[in-house]
Tab-separated table of C-alpha atoms (C1' of nucleotides) in Angstrom:
chain	number	residue	atom	x	y	z
Z	1	UNK	CA	15.877	-53.277	-25.062
Z	2	UNK	CA	19.195	-52.900	-24.212
Z	3	UNK	CA	21.120	-56.453	-24.428
Z	4	UNK	CA	24.422	-57.102	-25.563
Z	5	UNK	CA	24.509	-55.841	-28.812
Z	6	UNK	CA	22.782	-52.878	-27.660
Z	7	UNK	CA	25.485	-52.183	-24.927
Z	8	UNK	CA	28.196	-53.128	-26.653
Z	9	UNK	CA	27.233	-50.046	-29.610
Z	10	UNK	CA	26.955	-48.138	-26.435
Z	11	UNK	CA	30.672	-48.909	-25.320
Z	12	UNK	CA	32.108	-48.249	-29.057
Z	13	UNK	CA	30.217	-45.013	-29.163
Z	14	UNK	CA	32.112	-43.886	-25.849
Z	15	UNK	CA	35.240	-45.555	-26.599
Z	16	UNK	CA	37.200	-42.723	-27.867
Z	17	UNK	CA	35.192	-39.836	-27.705
Z	18	UNK	CA	35.250	-39.931	-23.812
Z	19	UNK	CA	38.797	-41.787	-23.333
Z	20	UNK	CA	41.325	-39.394	-21.573
Z	21	UNK	CA	38.335	-36.557	-20.855
Z	22	UNK	CA	38.203	-35.028	-17.255
Z	23	UNK	CA	35.126	-35.067	-15.321
Z	24	UNK	CA	34.662	-31.273	-14.595
Z	25	UNK	CA	30.979	-31.568	-13.062
Z	26	UNK	CA	28.520	-34.172	-12.088
Z	27	UNK	CA	24.703	-33.384	-11.508
Z	28	UNK	CA	22.482	-35.891	-10.040
Z	29	UNK	CA	18.926	-34.969	-10.721
Z	30	UNK	CA	17.485	-38.172	-9.600
Z	31	UNK	CA	19.249	-39.910	-6.999
Z	32	UNK	CA	17.104	-43.288	-7.927
Z	33	UNK	CA	19.434	-43.842	-10.379
Z	34	UNK	CA	22.460	-44.331	-8.179
Z	35	UNK	CA	20.787	-46.814	-6.200
Z	36	UNK	CA	23.524	-49.277	-6.871
Z	37	UNK	CA	26.142	-47.105	-5.560
Z	38	UNK	CA	26.921	-47.444	-1.711
Z	39	UNK	CA	26.576	-43.875	-0.807
Z	40	UNK	CA	25.145	-40.867	-1.010
Z	41	UNK	CA	24.898	-38.737	-4.239
Z	42	UNK	CA	27.324	-35.960	-2.574
Z	43	UNK	CA	29.984	-38.650	-2.284
Z	44	UNK	CA	29.407	-40.051	-6.047
Z	45	UNK	CA	29.846	-36.457	-7.017
Z	46	UNK	CA	32.978	-35.766	-4.813
Z	47	UNK	CA	34.685	-39.170	-6.195
Z	48	UNK	CA	33.844	-38.427	-9.829
Z	49	UNK	CA	34.855	-34.859	-9.987
Z	50	UNK	CA	38.091	-34.151	-11.328
Z	51	UNK	CA	38.962	-37.825	-12.260
Z	52	UNK	CA	39.599	-38.775	-16.109
Z	53	UNK	CA	37.920	-41.514	-17.652
Z	54	UNK	CA	39.498	-44.390	-19.315
Z	55	UNK	CA	38.560	-47.088	-22.029
Z	56	UNK	CA	34.806	-48.131	-21.407
Z	57	UNK	CA	34.940	-52.352	-20.648
Z	58	UNK	CA	31.849	-54.337	-20.843
Z	59	UNK	CA	30.895	-57.345	-19.144
Z	60	UNK	CA	27.127	-58.741	-20.217
Z	61	UNK	CA	24.932	-55.579	-19.991
Z	62	UNK	CA	27.183	-53.867	-17.687
Z	63	UNK	CA	29.556	-51.262	-18.912
Z	64	UNK	CA	32.075	-49.631	-17.121
Z	65	UNK	CA	34.815	-46.811	-17.319
Z	66	UNK	CA	37.504	-46.844	-15.134
Z	67	UNK	CA	38.719	-43.774	-13.416
Z	68	UNK	CA	42.625	-42.845	-13.850
Z	69	UNK	CA	44.797	-42.935	-10.288
Z	70	UNK	CA	42.196	-44.898	-8.362
Z	71	UNK	CA	40.909	-48.121	-8.336
Z	72	UNK	CA	37.532	-47.411	-9.246
Z	73	UNK	CA	35.197	-47.198	-12.549
Z	74	UNK	CA	31.976	-45.757	-13.346
Z	75	UNK	CA	29.549	-48.619	-13.672
Z	76	UNK	CA	26.472	-48.118	-15.872
Z	77	UNK	CA	23.330	-50.531	-16.584
Z	78	UNK	CA	21.141	-49.410	-18.849
Z	79	UNK	CA	18.199	-51.372	-17.789
Z	80	UNK	CA	15.183	-51.333	-19.638
Z	81	UNK	CA	15.085	-47.897	-20.840
Z	82	UNK	CA	18.461	-46.600	-20.108
Z	83	UNK	CA	20.307	-43.994	-22.749
Z	84	UNK	CA	23.937	-42.765	-22.349
Z	85	UNK	CA	24.082	-39.784	-24.599
Z	86	UNK	CA	26.848	-37.595	-25.799
Z	87	UNK	CA	25.720	-34.116	-26.377
Z	88	UNK	CA	27.544	-30.764	-26.879
Z	89	UNK	CA	27.644	-28.862	-23.426
Z	90	UNK	CA	24.736	-26.402	-24.284
Z	91	UNK	CA	22.340	-28.927	-25.468
Z	92	UNK	CA	19.026	-28.679	-24.319
Z	93	UNK	CA	18.369	-31.409	-21.267
Z	94	UNK	CA	16.676	-34.436	-22.862
Z	95	UNK	CA	13.524	-35.397	-20.866
Z	96	UNK	CA	14.520	-37.821	-18.410
Z	97	UNK	CA	17.730	-36.976	-17.332
Z	98	UNK	CA	18.715	-38.632	-14.414
Z	99	UNK	CA	22.717	-37.989	-14.414
Z	100	UNK	CA	24.588	-35.619	-16.247
Z	101	UNK	CA	28.349	-35.389	-16.272
Z	102	UNK	CA	30.148	-32.382	-17.813
Z	103	UNK	CA	33.574	-33.732	-19.307
Z	104	UNK	CA	36.345	-32.155	-20.905
Z	105	UNK	CA	37.420	-34.522	-23.701
Z	106	UNK	CA	40.712	-34.574	-25.725
Z	107	UNK	CA	39.445	-34.431	-29.263
Z	108	UNK	CA	35.530	-32.340	-28.960
Z	109	UNK	CA	36.089	-30.155	-25.856
Z	110	UNK	CA	33.547	-29.753	-23.726
Z	111	UNK	CA	30.516	-32.321	-24.125
Z	112	UNK	CA	27.745	-33.740	-21.907
Z	113	UNK	CA	27.699	-37.496	-21.236
Z	114	UNK	CA	23.693	-37.512	-20.267
Z	115	UNK	CA	22.006	-40.780	-18.379
Z	116	UNK	CA	18.578	-40.664	-19.437
Z	117	UNK	CA	16.546	-43.500	-18.064
Z	118	UNK	CA	12.901	-43.485	-18.200
Z	119	UNK	CA	11.769	-46.524	-16.199
Z	120	UNK	CA	14.462	-45.794	-13.581
Z	121	UNK	CA	15.526	-49.927	-13.869
Z	122	UNK	CA	18.842	-48.673	-14.932
Z	123	UNK	CA	21.926	-46.736	-12.812
Z	124	UNK	CA	25.147	-45.567	-12.527
Z	125	UNK	CA	27.742	-45.962	-9.838
Z	126	UNK	CA	31.173	-46.026	-8.721
Z	127	UNK	CA	32.832	-49.329	-7.707
Z	128	UNK	CA	36.022	-50.734	-6.962
Z	129	UNK	CA	37.684	-52.612	-9.575
Z	130	UNK	CA	38.902	-56.108	-8.327
Z	131	UNK	CA	40.396	-59.431	-10.137
Z	132	UNK	CA	37.687	-61.713	-12.441
Z	133	UNK	CA	36.949	-64.548	-10.457
Z	134	UNK	CA	37.284	-66.196	-14.152
Z	135	UNK	CA	40.216	-64.302	-14.692
Z	136	UNK	CA	42.656	-66.705	-17.062
Z	137	UNK	CA	45.747	-64.665	-17.303
Z	138	UNK	CA	47.299	-61.940	-15.000
Z	139	UNK	CA	46.992	-59.348	-17.897
Z	140	UNK	CA	42.919	-59.803	-17.861
Z	141	UNK	CA	41.210	-56.665	-17.026
Z	142	UNK	CA	40.040	-55.933	-13.448
Z	143	UNK	CA	36.004	-55.693	-13.286
Z	144	UNK	CA	33.611	-53.730	-10.840
Z	145	UNK	CA	32.815	-55.816	-7.740
Z	146	UNK	CA	29.283	-55.718	-8.484
Z	147	UNK	CA	29.928	-57.302	-11.736
Z	148	UNK	CA	31.958	-60.319	-10.654
Z	149	UNK	CA	29.041	-62.696	-10.763
Z	150	UNK	CA	28.324	-62.011	-13.973
Z	151	UNK	CA	29.567	-64.702	-16.612
Z	152	UNK	CA	31.265	-63.783	-19.865
Z	153	UNK	CA	29.123	-63.187	-23.098
Z	154	UNK	CA	29.324	-65.551	-26.481
Z	155	UNK	CA	31.440	-62.822	-27.807
Z	156	UNK	CA	34.183	-62.722	-25.224
Z	157	UNK	CA	37.084	-64.442	-26.786
Z	158	UNK	CA	37.402	-66.120	-23.246
Z	159	UNK	CA	34.099	-67.291	-23.033
Z	160	UNK	CA	34.540	-71.322	-22.378
Z	161	UNK	CA	32.138	-72.934	-24.797
Z	162	UNK	CA	32.608	-76.471	-23.226
Z	163	UNK	CA	31.901	-75.228	-20.009
Z	164	UNK	CA	29.045	-73.477	-20.986
Z	165	UNK	CA	27.420	-76.495	-22.535
Z	166	UNK	CA	28.143	-78.692	-19.570
Z	167	UNK	CA	26.460	-76.089	-17.411
Z	168	UNK	CA	23.596	-75.506	-19.177
Z	169	UNK	CA	22.910	-79.313	-19.362
Z	170	UNK	CA	23.548	-79.615	-15.218
Z	171	UNK	CA	20.509	-77.012	-15.165
Z	172	UNK	CA	17.309	-78.048	-14.077
Z	173	UNK	CA	15.154	-75.587	-15.576
Z	174	UNK	CA	13.551	-74.518	-18.841
Z	175	UNK	CA	16.147	-73.374	-21.494
Z	176	UNK	CA	15.119	-69.872	-21.843
Z	177	UNK	CA	15.362	-69.274	-18.055
Z	178	UNK	CA	18.820	-70.525	-18.227
Z	179	UNK	CA	19.593	-68.384	-21.389
Z	180	UNK	CA	18.440	-65.542	-19.060
Z	181	UNK	CA	20.594	-66.455	-16.132
Z	182	UNK	CA	23.585	-63.988	-16.399
Z	183	UNK	CA	25.733	-65.958	-13.914
Z	184	UNK	CA	25.716	-69.042	-16.934
Z	185	UNK	CA	25.839	-66.803	-19.882
Z	186	UNK	CA	25.700	-63.009	-19.790
Z	187	UNK	CA	24.266	-60.573	-22.253
Z	188	UNK	CA	21.066	-62.554	-23.254
Z	189	UNK	CA	17.790	-60.694	-22.594
Z	190	UNK	CA	13.979	-61.154	-23.816
Z	191	UNK	CA	14.546	-60.373	-27.359
Z	192	UNK	CA	17.756	-62.641	-28.231
Z	193	UNK	CA	16.514	-65.217	-25.991
Z	194	UNK	CA	13.448	-65.633	-28.099
Z	195	UNK	CA	15.265	-64.959	-31.470
Z	196	UNK	CA	18.057	-67.918	-30.722
Z	197	UNK	CA	15.202	-70.467	-29.461
Z	198	UNK	CA	13.559	-69.671	-32.747
Z	199	UNK	CA	16.790	-69.831	-34.954
Z	200	UNK	CA	17.436	-73.617	-33.333
Z	201	UNK	CA	13.734	-74.509	-32.961
Z	202	UNK	CA	13.476	-75.306	-29.379
Z	203	UNK	CA	10.508	-74.291	-27.157
Z	204	UNK	CA	11.228	-72.004	-24.533
Z	205	UNK	CA	10.402	-74.356	-21.582
Z	206	UNK	CA	12.118	-77.211	-23.175
Z	207	UNK	CA	14.052	-78.589	-20.140
Z	208	UNK	CA	17.943	-77.702	-20.418
Z	209	UNK	CA	18.836	-81.066	-19.404
Z	210	UNK	CA	17.212	-82.478	-22.147
Z	211	UNK	CA	19.607	-80.920	-24.583
Z	212	UNK	CA	22.009	-82.732	-26.511
Z	213	UNK	CA	25.554	-81.203	-26.355
Z	214	UNK	CA	25.081	-81.125	-30.204
Z	215	UNK	CA	21.922	-78.865	-29.788
Z	216	UNK	CA	23.554	-76.950	-26.552
Z	217	UNK	CA	26.413	-76.135	-29.103
Z	218	UNK	CA	23.800	-75.499	-31.922
Z	219	UNK	CA	22.097	-73.099	-29.821
Z	220	UNK	CA	25.116	-71.201	-28.184
Z	221	UNK	CA	26.310	-70.755	-32.399
Z	222	UNK	CA	22.791	-69.524	-33.077
Z	223	UNK	CA	22.878	-67.012	-30.117
Z	224	UNK	CA	26.377	-65.693	-31.417
Z	225	UNK	CA	25.237	-65.544	-34.904
Z	226	UNK	CA	22.282	-63.473	-33.786
Z	227	UNK	CA	24.307	-61.128	-31.210
Z	228	UNK	CA	26.721	-60.644	-34.615
Z	229	UNK	CA	24.108	-59.524	-36.703
Z	230	UNK	CA	22.542	-57.444	-34.132
Z	231	UNK	CA	25.674	-55.647	-33.482
Z	232	UNK	CA	25.965	-54.832	-37.312
Z	233	UNK	CA	23.026	-53.301	-37.546
Z	234	UNK	CA	23.427	-51.344	-34.219
Z	235	UNK	CA	20.920	-53.102	-31.767
Z	236	UNK	CA	17.261	-53.397	-31.761
Z	237	UNK	CA	15.404	-50.223	-30.743
Z	238	UNK	CA	11.621	-50.286	-30.011
Z	239	UNK	CA	9.768	-47.220	-29.292
Z	240	UNK	CA	13.214	-45.041	-29.361
Z	241	UNK	CA	13.852	-46.594	-25.812
Z	242	UNK	CA	17.278	-47.830	-26.944
Z	243	UNK	CA	19.315	-45.329	-28.751
Z	244	UNK	CA	23.313	-44.971	-29.249
Z	245	UNK	CA	25.167	-42.416	-28.028
Z	246	UNK	CA	24.241	-40.476	-30.502
Z	247	UNK	CA	21.128	-40.279	-30.050
Z	248	UNK	CA	20.203	-42.921	-33.356
Z	249	UNK	CA	18.211	-46.048	-33.655
Z	250	UNK	CA	19.633	-49.419	-34.334
Z	251	UNK	CA	17.865	-51.301	-37.333
Z	252	UNK	CA	17.430	-55.146	-36.028
Z	253	UNK	CA	14.090	-54.551	-35.249
Z	254	UNK	CA	13.852	-55.495	-38.880
Z	255	UNK	CA	15.698	-58.525	-38.833
Z	256	UNK	CA	13.484	-60.081	-35.838
Z	257	UNK	CA	11.920	-63.705	-37.118
Z	258	UNK	CA	9.812	-63.874	-33.438
Z	259	UNK	CA	9.816	-61.057	-31.206
Z	260	UNK	CA	6.999	-58.975	-31.257
Z	261	UNK	CA	5.731	-60.918	-34.282
Z	262	UNK	CA	2.919	-62.588	-32.638
Z	263	UNK	CA	0.187	-62.851	-35.456
Z	264	UNK	CA	2.298	-62.774	-38.319
Z	265	UNK	CA	3.925	-65.821	-39.988
Z	266	UNK	CA	6.463	-67.613	-39.065
Z	267	UNK	CA	9.404	-66.673	-41.769
Z	268	UNK	CA	10.302	-70.226	-41.691
Z	269	UNK	CA	6.761	-72.116	-42.296
Z	270	UNK	CA	4.103	-69.772	-42.288
Z	271	UNK	CA	2.210	-70.943	-39.674
Z	272	UNK	CA	1.335	-67.852	-37.053
Z	273	UNK	CA	4.013	-66.612	-34.224
Z	274	UNK	CA	2.340	-66.859	-30.850
Z	275	UNK	CA	3.007	-64.949	-27.471
Z	276	UNK	CA	2.632	-66.563	-24.134
Z	277	UNK	CA	3.253	-65.064	-20.893
Z	278	UNK	CA	6.018	-66.451	-19.097
Z	279	UNK	CA	8.396	-65.553	-16.502
Z	280	UNK	CA	6.243	-62.188	-16.325
Z	281	UNK	CA	8.051	-61.610	-19.698
Z	282	UNK	CA	6.368	-62.216	-23.255
Z	283	UNK	CA	7.881	-65.490	-25.069
Z	284	UNK	CA	7.266	-65.170	-28.787
Z	285	UNK	CA	7.624	-68.373	-30.667
Z	286	UNK	CA	6.219	-70.483	-33.480
Z	287	UNK	CA	4.362	-73.605	-32.062
Z	288	UNK	CA	4.526	-75.460	-35.481
Z	289	UNK	CA	8.528	-75.134	-35.297
Z	290	UNK	CA	9.479	-75.057	-31.657
Z	291	UNK	CA	7.619	-77.758	-29.724
Z	292	UNK	CA	8.145	-78.962	-26.135
Z	293	UNK	CA	10.359	-81.718	-25.063
J	1	DC	C1'	23.243	-75.603	-2.174
J	2	DT	C1'	19.600	-74.472	-6.492
J	3	DT	C1'	15.528	-72.307	-8.327
J	4	DT	C1'	11.673	-69.472	-8.352
J	5	DC	C1'	9.119	-65.627	-7.025
J	6	DG	C1'	8.056	-60.131	-6.183
J	7	DC	C1'	9.771	-55.997	-6.498
J	8	DC	C1'	11.311	-51.812	-8.294
J	9	DC	C1'	9.383	-47.942	-12.019
J	10	DT	C1'	7.192	-45.053	-16.005
J	11	DG	C1'	4.123	-43.735	-19.806
J	12	DA	C1'	1.408	-45.570	-23.572
J	13	DG	C1'	-2.137	-48.005	-24.740
J	14	DT	C1'	-6.828	-49.667	-23.402
J	15	DG	C1'	-11.585	-50.429	-21.522
J	16	DC	C1'	-15.445	-48.346	-19.595
N	1	DT	C1'	-12.600	-36.337	-20.745
N	2	DG	C1'	-10.948	-39.316	-17.117
N	3	DC	C1'	-10.036	-42.868	-14.454
N	4	DA	C1'	-8.558	-47.522	-13.035
N	5	DC	C1'	-6.028	-50.963	-15.122
N	6	DT	C1'	-2.253	-53.552	-17.850
N	7	DC	C1'	1.945	-54.376	-20.004
N	8	DA	C1'	6.889	-53.907	-21.230
N	9	DG	C1'	11.229	-56.011	-17.954
N	10	DG	C1'	17.001	-56.867	-15.743
N	11	DG	C1'	18.591	-57.850	-11.622
N	12	DC	C1'	18.470	-58.829	-7.116
N	13	DG	C1'	16.991	-60.137	-2.248
N	14	DA	C1'	13.801	-62.906	-0.314
N	15	DA	C1'	11.719	-67.271	-0.237
N	16	DA	C1'	10.830	-72.020	-1.370
DNA sequence: CTTTCGCCCTGAGTGC
DNA sequence: TGCACTCAGGGCGAAA
């Protein structure tokens, strides 16, 4: 499940390998993967072919590569099951391949960048680069228009802790809903929301406005720690739904304390972890450690 | 304005 | 063996 750590692993994996690479050809095998692109597939192909790719950027779960000479970026979102795989040009085509870019890379010759996505919740697009609405300095990088409403993530050096804590405590909703709101804080998905709430002993439906400043700051600190540890371990891979650009799984699944561990003992108190349906998702928590209100 | 809901999608798993 | 059904969930537009 690609959340912040997984997308960052992909970003780092792309950096270096694709910077300066020229797009020599584009194959769109499934137009549904271009649903966020404002135009037909032919236009996507035409605008991308012949361009060179710049350093990959990320905000939350969105990833983009600026194109040379034009104020456009190739924007990717992995959705539930998306993968960006760097393959040799003559490697066999993987199952669920939706879009494939042929690249003339600087250091590795002819390569393919394959966008693979079983469930088609992810997407590729070309989008105009505009100044960020929360830019602090004129030197701040431009971001795709479709990403302007996404908040910074907790690992962003310009993330504003005080503003986040204040905004969180104004939310009239449950704490997990608030964490999953990408306009409040980005990069958090179901797995890391459950892990952070377990670590700070908060019930998923605890009203956000009931959190003290101290607790809200602890939650933020825990979120950063979970993200950082998951990043070091290469992210969380379930059923190979998430793989890095070289097709390798991450190992953070072995460090999960709550997510996916229903019926197993809570690593802190030994009581059973419970899974409840909430927001059309599974919420995993320890009823003994994480009490509502 | 804010918050919540339903839809998009596929394949693995389950029950009969 | 086959078929219907459930489940996983990020983001977005519409509804409340």
